[in-house]
PDB file of C-alpha atoms in Angstrom:
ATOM      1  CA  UNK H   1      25.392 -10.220   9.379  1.00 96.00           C
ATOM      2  CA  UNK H   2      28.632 -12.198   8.630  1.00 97.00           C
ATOM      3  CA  UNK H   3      31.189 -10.136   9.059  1.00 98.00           C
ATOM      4  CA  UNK H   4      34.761 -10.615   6.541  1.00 98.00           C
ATOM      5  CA  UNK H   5      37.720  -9.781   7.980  1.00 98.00           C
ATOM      6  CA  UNK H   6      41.144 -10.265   5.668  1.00 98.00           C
ATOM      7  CA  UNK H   7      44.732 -10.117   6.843  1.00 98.00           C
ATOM      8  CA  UNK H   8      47.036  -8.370   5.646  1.00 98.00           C
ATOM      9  CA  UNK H   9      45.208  -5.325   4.303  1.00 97.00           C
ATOM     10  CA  UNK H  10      48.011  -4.964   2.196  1.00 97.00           C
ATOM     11  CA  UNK H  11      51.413  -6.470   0.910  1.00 97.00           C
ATOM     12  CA  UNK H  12      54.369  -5.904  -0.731  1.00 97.00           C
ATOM     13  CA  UNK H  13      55.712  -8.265  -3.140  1.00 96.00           C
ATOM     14  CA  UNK H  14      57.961  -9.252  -5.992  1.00 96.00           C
ATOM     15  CA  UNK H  15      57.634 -11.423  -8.910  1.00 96.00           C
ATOM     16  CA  UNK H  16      57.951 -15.310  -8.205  1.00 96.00           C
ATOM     17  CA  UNK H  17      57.144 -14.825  -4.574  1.00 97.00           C
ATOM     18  CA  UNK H  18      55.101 -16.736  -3.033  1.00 97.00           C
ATOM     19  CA  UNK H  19      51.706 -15.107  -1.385  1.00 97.00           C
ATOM     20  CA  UNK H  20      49.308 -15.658   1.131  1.00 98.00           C
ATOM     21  CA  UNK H  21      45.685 -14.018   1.950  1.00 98.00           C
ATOM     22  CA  UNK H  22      43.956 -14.721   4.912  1.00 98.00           C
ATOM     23  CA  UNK H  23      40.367 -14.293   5.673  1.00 98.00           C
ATOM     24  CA  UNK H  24      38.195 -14.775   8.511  1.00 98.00           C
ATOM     25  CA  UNK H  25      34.368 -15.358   8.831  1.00 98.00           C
ATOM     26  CA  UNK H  26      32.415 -14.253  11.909  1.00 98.00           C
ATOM     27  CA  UNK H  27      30.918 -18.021  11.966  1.00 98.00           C
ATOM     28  CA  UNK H  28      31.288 -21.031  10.937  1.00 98.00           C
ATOM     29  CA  UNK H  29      30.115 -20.946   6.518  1.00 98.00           C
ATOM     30  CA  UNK H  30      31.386 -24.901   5.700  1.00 97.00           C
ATOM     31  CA  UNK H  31      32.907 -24.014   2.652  1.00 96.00           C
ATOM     32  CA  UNK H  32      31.041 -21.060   0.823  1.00 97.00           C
ATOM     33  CA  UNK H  33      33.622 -18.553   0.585  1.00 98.00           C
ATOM     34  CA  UNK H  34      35.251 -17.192  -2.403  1.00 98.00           C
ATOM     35  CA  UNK H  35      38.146 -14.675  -4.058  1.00 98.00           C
ATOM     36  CA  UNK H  36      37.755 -12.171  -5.948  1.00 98.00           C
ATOM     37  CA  UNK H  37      40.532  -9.696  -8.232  1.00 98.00           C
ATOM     38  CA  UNK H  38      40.094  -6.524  -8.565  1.00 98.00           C
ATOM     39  CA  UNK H  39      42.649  -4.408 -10.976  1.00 97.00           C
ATOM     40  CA  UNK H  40      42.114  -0.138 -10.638  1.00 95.00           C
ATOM     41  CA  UNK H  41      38.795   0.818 -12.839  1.00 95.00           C
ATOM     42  CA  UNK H  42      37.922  -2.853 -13.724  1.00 97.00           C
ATOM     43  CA  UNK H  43      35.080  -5.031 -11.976  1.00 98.00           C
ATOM     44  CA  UNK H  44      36.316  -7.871  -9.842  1.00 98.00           C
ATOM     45  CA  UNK H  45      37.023 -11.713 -11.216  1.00 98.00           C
ATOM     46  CA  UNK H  46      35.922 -14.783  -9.900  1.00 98.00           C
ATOM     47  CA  UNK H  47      39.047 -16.407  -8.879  1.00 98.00           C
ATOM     48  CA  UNK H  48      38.356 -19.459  -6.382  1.00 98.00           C
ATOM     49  CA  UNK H  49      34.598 -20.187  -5.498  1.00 97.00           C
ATOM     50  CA  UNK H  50      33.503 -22.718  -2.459  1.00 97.00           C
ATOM     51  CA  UNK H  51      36.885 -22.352  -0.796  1.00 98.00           C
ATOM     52  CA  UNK H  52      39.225 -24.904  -3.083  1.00 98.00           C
ATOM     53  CA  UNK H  53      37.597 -24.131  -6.503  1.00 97.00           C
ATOM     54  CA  UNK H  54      39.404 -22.677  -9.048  1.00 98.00           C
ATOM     55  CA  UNK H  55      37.607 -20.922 -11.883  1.00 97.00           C
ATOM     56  CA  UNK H  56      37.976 -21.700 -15.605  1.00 96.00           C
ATOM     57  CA  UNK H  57      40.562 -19.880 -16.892  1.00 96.00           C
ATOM     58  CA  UNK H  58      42.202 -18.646 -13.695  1.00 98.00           C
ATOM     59  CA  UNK H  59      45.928 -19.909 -13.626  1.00 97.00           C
ATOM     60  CA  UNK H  60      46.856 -22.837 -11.524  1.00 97.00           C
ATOM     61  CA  UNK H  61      49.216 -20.730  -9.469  1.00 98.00           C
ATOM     62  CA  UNK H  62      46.165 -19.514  -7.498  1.00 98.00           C
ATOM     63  CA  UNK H  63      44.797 -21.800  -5.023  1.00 98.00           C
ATOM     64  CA  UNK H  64      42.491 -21.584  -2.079  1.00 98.00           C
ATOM     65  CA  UNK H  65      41.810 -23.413   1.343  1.00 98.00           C
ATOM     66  CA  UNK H  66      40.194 -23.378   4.448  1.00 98.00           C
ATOM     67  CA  UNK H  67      36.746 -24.326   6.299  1.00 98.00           C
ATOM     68  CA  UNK H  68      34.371 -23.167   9.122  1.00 98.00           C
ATOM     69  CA  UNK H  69      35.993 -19.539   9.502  1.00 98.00           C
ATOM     70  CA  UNK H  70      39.076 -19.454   8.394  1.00 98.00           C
ATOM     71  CA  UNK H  71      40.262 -19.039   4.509  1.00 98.00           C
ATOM     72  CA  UNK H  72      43.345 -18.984   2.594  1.00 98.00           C
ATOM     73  CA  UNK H  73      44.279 -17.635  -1.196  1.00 98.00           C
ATOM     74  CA  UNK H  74      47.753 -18.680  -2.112  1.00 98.00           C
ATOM     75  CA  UNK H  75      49.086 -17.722  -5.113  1.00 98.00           C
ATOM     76  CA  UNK H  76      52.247 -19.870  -6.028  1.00 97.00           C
ATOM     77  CA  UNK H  77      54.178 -17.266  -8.114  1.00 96.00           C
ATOM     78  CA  UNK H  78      53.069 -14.234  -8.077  1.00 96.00           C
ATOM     79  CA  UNK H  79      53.332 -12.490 -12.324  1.00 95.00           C
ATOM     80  CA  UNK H  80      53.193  -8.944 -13.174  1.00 94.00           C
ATOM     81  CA  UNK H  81      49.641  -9.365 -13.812  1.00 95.00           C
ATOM     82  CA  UNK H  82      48.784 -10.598 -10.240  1.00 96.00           C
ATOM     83  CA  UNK H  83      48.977  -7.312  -8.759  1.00 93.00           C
ATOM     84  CA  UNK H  84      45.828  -5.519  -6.975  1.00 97.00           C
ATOM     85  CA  UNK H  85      43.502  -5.729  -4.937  1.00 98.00           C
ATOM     86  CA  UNK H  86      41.808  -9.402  -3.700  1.00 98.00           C
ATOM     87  CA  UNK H  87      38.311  -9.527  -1.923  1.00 98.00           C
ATOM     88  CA  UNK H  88      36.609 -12.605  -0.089  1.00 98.00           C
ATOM     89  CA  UNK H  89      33.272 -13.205  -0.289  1.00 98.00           C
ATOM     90  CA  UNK H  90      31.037 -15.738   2.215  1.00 98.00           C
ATOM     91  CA  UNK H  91      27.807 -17.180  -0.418  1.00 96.00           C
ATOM     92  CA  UNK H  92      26.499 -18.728   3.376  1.00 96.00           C
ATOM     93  CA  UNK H  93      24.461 -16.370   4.349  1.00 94.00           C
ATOM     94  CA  UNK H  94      22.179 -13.362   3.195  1.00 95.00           C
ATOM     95  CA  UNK H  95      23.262 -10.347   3.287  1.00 96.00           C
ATOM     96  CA  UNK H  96      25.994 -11.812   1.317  1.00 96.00           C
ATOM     97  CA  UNK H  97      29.492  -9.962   2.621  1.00 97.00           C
ATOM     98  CA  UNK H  98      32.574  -8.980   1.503  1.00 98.00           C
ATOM     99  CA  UNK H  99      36.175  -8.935   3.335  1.00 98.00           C
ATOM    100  CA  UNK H 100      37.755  -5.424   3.150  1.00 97.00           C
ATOM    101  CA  UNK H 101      40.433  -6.101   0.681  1.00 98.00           C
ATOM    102  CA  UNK H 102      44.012  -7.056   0.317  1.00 98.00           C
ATOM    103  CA  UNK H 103      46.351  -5.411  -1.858  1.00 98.00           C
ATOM    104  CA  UNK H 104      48.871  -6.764  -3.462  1.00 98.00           C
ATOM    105  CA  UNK H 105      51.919  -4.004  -4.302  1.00 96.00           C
ATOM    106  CA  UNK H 106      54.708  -4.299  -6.799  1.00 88.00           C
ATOM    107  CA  UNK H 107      57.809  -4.518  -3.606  1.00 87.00           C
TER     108      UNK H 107
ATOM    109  CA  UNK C   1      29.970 -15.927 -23.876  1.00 92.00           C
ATOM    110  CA  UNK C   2      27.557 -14.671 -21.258  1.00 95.00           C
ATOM    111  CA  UNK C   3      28.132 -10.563 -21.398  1.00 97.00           C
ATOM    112  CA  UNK C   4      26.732  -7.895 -18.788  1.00 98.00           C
ATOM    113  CA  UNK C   5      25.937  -4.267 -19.194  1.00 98.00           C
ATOM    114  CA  UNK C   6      25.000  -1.702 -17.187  1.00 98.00           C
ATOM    115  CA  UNK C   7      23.339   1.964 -18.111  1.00 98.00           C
ATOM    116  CA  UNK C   8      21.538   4.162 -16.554  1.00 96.00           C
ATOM    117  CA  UNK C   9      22.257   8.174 -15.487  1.00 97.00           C
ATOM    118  CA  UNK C  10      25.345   8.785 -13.634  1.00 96.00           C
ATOM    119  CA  UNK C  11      24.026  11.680 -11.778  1.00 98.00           C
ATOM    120  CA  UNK C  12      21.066  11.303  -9.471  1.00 98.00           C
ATOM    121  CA  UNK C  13      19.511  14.386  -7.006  1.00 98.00           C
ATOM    122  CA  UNK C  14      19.183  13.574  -3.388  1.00 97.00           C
ATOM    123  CA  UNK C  15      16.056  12.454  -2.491  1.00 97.00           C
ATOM    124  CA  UNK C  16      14.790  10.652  -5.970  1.00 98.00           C
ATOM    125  CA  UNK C  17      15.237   7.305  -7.235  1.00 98.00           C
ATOM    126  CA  UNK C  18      18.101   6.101  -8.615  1.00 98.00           C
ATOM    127  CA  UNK C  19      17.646   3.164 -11.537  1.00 98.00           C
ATOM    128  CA  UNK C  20      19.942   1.193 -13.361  1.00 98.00           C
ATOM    129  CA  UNK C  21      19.559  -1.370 -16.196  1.00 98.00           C
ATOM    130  CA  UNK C  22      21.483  -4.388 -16.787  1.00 98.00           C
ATOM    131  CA  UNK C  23      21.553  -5.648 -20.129  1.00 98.00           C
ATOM    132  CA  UNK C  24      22.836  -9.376 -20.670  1.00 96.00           C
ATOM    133  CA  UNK C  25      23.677 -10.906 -23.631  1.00 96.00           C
ATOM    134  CA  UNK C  26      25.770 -14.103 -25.354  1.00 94.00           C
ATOM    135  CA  UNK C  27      23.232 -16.326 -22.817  1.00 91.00           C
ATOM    136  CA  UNK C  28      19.773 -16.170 -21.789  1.00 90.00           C
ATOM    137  CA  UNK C  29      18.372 -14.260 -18.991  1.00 91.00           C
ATOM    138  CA  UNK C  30      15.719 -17.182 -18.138  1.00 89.00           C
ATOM    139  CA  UNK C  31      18.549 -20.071 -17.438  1.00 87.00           C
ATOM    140  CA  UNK C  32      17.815 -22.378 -14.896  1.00 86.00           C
ATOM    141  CA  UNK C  33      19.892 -21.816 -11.832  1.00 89.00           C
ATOM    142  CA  UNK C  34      21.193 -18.555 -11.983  1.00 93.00           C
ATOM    143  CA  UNK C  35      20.640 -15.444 -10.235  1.00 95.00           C
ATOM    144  CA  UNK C  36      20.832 -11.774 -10.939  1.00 96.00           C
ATOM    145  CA  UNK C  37      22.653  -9.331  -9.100  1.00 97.00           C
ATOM    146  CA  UNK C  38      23.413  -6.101  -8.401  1.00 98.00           C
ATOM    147  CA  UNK C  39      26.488  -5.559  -6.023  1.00 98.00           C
ATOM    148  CA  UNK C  40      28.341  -1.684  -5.360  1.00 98.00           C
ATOM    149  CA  UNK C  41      31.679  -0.788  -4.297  1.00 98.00           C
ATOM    150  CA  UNK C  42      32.030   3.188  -2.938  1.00 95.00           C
ATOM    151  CA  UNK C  43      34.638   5.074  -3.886  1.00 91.00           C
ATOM    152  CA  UNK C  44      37.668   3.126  -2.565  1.00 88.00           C
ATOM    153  CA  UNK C  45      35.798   1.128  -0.723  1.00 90.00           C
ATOM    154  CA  UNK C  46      35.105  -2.211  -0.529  1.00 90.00           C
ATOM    155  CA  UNK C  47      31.926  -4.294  -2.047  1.00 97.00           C
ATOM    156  CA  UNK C  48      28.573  -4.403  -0.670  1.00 98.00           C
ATOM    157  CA  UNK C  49      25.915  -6.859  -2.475  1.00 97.00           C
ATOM    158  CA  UNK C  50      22.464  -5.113  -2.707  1.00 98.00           C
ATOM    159  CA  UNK C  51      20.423  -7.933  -4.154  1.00 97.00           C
ATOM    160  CA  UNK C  52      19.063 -10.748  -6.746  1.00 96.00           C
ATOM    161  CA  UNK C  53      16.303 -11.452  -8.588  1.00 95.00           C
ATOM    162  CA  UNK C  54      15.889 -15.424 -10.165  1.00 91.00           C
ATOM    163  CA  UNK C  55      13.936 -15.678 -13.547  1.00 78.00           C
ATOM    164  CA  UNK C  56      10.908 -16.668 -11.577  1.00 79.00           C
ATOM    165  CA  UNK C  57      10.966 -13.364 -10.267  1.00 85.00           C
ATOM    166  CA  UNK C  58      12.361 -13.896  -6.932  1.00 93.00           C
ATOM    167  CA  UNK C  59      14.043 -11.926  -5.119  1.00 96.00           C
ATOM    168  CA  UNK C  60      16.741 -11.245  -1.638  1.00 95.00           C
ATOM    169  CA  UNK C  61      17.849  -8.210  -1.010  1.00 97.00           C
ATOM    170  CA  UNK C  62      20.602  -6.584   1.617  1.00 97.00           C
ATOM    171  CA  UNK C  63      18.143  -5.796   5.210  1.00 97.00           C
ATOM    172  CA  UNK C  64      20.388  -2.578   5.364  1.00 96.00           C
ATOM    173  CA  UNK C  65      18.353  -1.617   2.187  1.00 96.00           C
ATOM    174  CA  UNK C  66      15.509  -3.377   1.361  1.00 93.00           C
ATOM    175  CA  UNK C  67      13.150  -0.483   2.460  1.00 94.00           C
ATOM    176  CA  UNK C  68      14.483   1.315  -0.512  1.00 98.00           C
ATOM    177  CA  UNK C  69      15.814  -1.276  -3.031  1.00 98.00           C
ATOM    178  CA  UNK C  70      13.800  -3.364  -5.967  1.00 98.00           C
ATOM    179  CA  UNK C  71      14.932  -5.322  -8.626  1.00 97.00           C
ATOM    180  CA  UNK C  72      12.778  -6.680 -11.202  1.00 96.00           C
ATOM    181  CA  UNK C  73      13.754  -8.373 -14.395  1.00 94.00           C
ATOM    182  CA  UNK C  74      12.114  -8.569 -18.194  1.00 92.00           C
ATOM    183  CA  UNK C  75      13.399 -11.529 -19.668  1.00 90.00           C
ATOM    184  CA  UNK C  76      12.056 -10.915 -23.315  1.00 92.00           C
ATOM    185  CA  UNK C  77      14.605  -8.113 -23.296  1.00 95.00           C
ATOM    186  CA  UNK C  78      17.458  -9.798 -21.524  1.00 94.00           C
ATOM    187  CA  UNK C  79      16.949  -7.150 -18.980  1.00 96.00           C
ATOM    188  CA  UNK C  80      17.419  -6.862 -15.242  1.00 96.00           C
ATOM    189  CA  UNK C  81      16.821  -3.769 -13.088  1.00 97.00           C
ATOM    190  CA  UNK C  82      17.720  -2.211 -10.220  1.00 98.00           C
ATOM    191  CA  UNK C  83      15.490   0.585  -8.240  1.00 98.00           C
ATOM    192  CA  UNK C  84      16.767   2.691  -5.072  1.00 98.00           C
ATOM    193  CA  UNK C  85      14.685   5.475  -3.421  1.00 98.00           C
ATOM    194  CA  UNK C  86      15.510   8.543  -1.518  1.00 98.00           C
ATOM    195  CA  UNK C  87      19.340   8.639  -2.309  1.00 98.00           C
ATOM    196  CA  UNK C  88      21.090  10.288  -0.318  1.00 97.00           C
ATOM    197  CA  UNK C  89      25.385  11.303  -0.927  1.00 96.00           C
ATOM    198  CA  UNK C  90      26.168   7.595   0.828  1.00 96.00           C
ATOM    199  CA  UNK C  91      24.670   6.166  -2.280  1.00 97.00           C
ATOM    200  CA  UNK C  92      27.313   7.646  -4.523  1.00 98.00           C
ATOM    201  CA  UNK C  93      28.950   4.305  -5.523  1.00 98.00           C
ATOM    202  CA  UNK C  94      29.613   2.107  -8.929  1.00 98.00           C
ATOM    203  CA  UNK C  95      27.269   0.398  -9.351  1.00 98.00           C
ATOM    204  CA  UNK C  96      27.998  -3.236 -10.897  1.00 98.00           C
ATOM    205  CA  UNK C  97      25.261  -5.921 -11.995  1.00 98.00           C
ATOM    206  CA  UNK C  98      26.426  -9.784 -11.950  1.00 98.00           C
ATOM    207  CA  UNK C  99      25.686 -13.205 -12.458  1.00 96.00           C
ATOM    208  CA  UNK C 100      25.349 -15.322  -9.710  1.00 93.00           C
ATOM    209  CA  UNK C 101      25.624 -19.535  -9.640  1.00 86.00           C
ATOM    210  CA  UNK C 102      25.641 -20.588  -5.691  1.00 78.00           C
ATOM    211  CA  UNK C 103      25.758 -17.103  -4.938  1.00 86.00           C
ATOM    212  CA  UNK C 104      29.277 -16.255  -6.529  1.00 93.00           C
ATOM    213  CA  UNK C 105      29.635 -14.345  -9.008  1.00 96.00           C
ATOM    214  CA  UNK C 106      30.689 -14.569 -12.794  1.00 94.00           C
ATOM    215  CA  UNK C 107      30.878 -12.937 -15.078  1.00 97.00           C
ATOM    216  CA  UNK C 108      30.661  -8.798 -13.947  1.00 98.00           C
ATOM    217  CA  UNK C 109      29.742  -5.941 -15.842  1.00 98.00           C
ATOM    218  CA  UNK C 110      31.980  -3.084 -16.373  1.00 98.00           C
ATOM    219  CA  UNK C 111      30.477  -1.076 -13.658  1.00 98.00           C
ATOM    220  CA  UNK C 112      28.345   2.318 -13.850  1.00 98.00           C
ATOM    221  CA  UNK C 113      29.329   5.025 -11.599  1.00 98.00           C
ATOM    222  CA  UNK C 114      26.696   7.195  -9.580  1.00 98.00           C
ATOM    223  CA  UNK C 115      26.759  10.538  -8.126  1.00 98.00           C
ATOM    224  CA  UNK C 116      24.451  11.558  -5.820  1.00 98.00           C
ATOM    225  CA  UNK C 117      24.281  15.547  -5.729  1.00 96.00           C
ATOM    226  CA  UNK C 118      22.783  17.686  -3.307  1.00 89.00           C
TER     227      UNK C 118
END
């Protein structure tokens, strides 16, 4: 299996700073890695898919980047609305993994 | 506006089969290029994808269950399903069913959470 590692596991932030997620891939998976939101109680939302990708309807302050193993979400301006919990997700490789999680605390 | 839905009991005895529908709606089941999944996240835990069926019938699932797991789907009633055996309390989880494009996933449904009891 692929195995998802993310960096920090959590963070503390305030509103209009600037954020950054890392993730890591066990090998090399080109570009098929994507972010997820998660709020408490609520399933998680596409955010970025193949790396770079941003979803319809997902603000432009989120962006993501990276290739081969290593993966970054940025999110330009972090809102109110921007805090909880963000997964990455490899789409190289049955079983299909997640990274542990990254959340993202009111500072 | 493609919609998903989960049901299915929320309490399931050790040993028996656990089984979950997914109802979709606002799109059709039978689109080309898209896959069916069924992903769940223990409690405050992270996510861990079980499996996907395409409209051909089709199917991957996770090697850590597929000895247990099956997911079948009846696309005259927008339906997908999901099928574990012999639960045991480390299959107390939510339970979420997906849509899939390139293997990512959008939209969700809401979730369904099941308890395993001894």
């Amino acid at each position: 299996d692929i195995q998802m590692t993310q960096s920090p596991s959590s963070l503390s932030a305030s509103v209009g700073d600037r954020v950054t997620i890392t993730c890591r891939a066990s090998q090399s998976i080109s570009n098929y890695l994507n972010w997820y939101q998660q709020k408490p109680g609520k399933a998680p939302k596409l955010l970025i898919y193949d790396a770079s990708s941003l979803q319809s309807g997902v603000p432009s302050t989120f962006s993501g980047s990276g290739s081969g193993t290593d993966f970054t979400l940025t999110v330009s301006s972090l809102q109110p609305e921007d805090f909880a919990t963000y997964y990455c997700q490899q789409s190289y490789g049955i079983p299909f993994t997640f990274g542990p999680g990254t959340k993202v605390e009111i500072k | 506006q493609v919609q998903l839905q989960e049901s299915g009991p929320g309490l399931v005895k050790a040993s028996q089969t656990l089984s979950l529908l997914c109802t979709v709606s606002g799109g059709s089941i039978s689109s080309a290029g898209y896959y069916w999944s069924w992903i769940r996240q223990h409690p405050g835990k992270g996510l861990e994808w079980i499996g996907y069926i395409y409209n051909s019938g089709s199917t991957q699932y996770n090697p850590s269950l597929k000895s247990r797991v099956s997911i079948s789907v009846d696309t005259s009633k927008s339906q997908f399903s999901l099928k574990l055996t012999s639960v045991t309390a480390a299959d107390t989880a939510v339970y979420y069913c997906a849509r899939s494009l390139n293997k990512y996933y959008d939209p969700w449904g809401q979730g369904t959470l099941v308890t395993v009891s001894s």
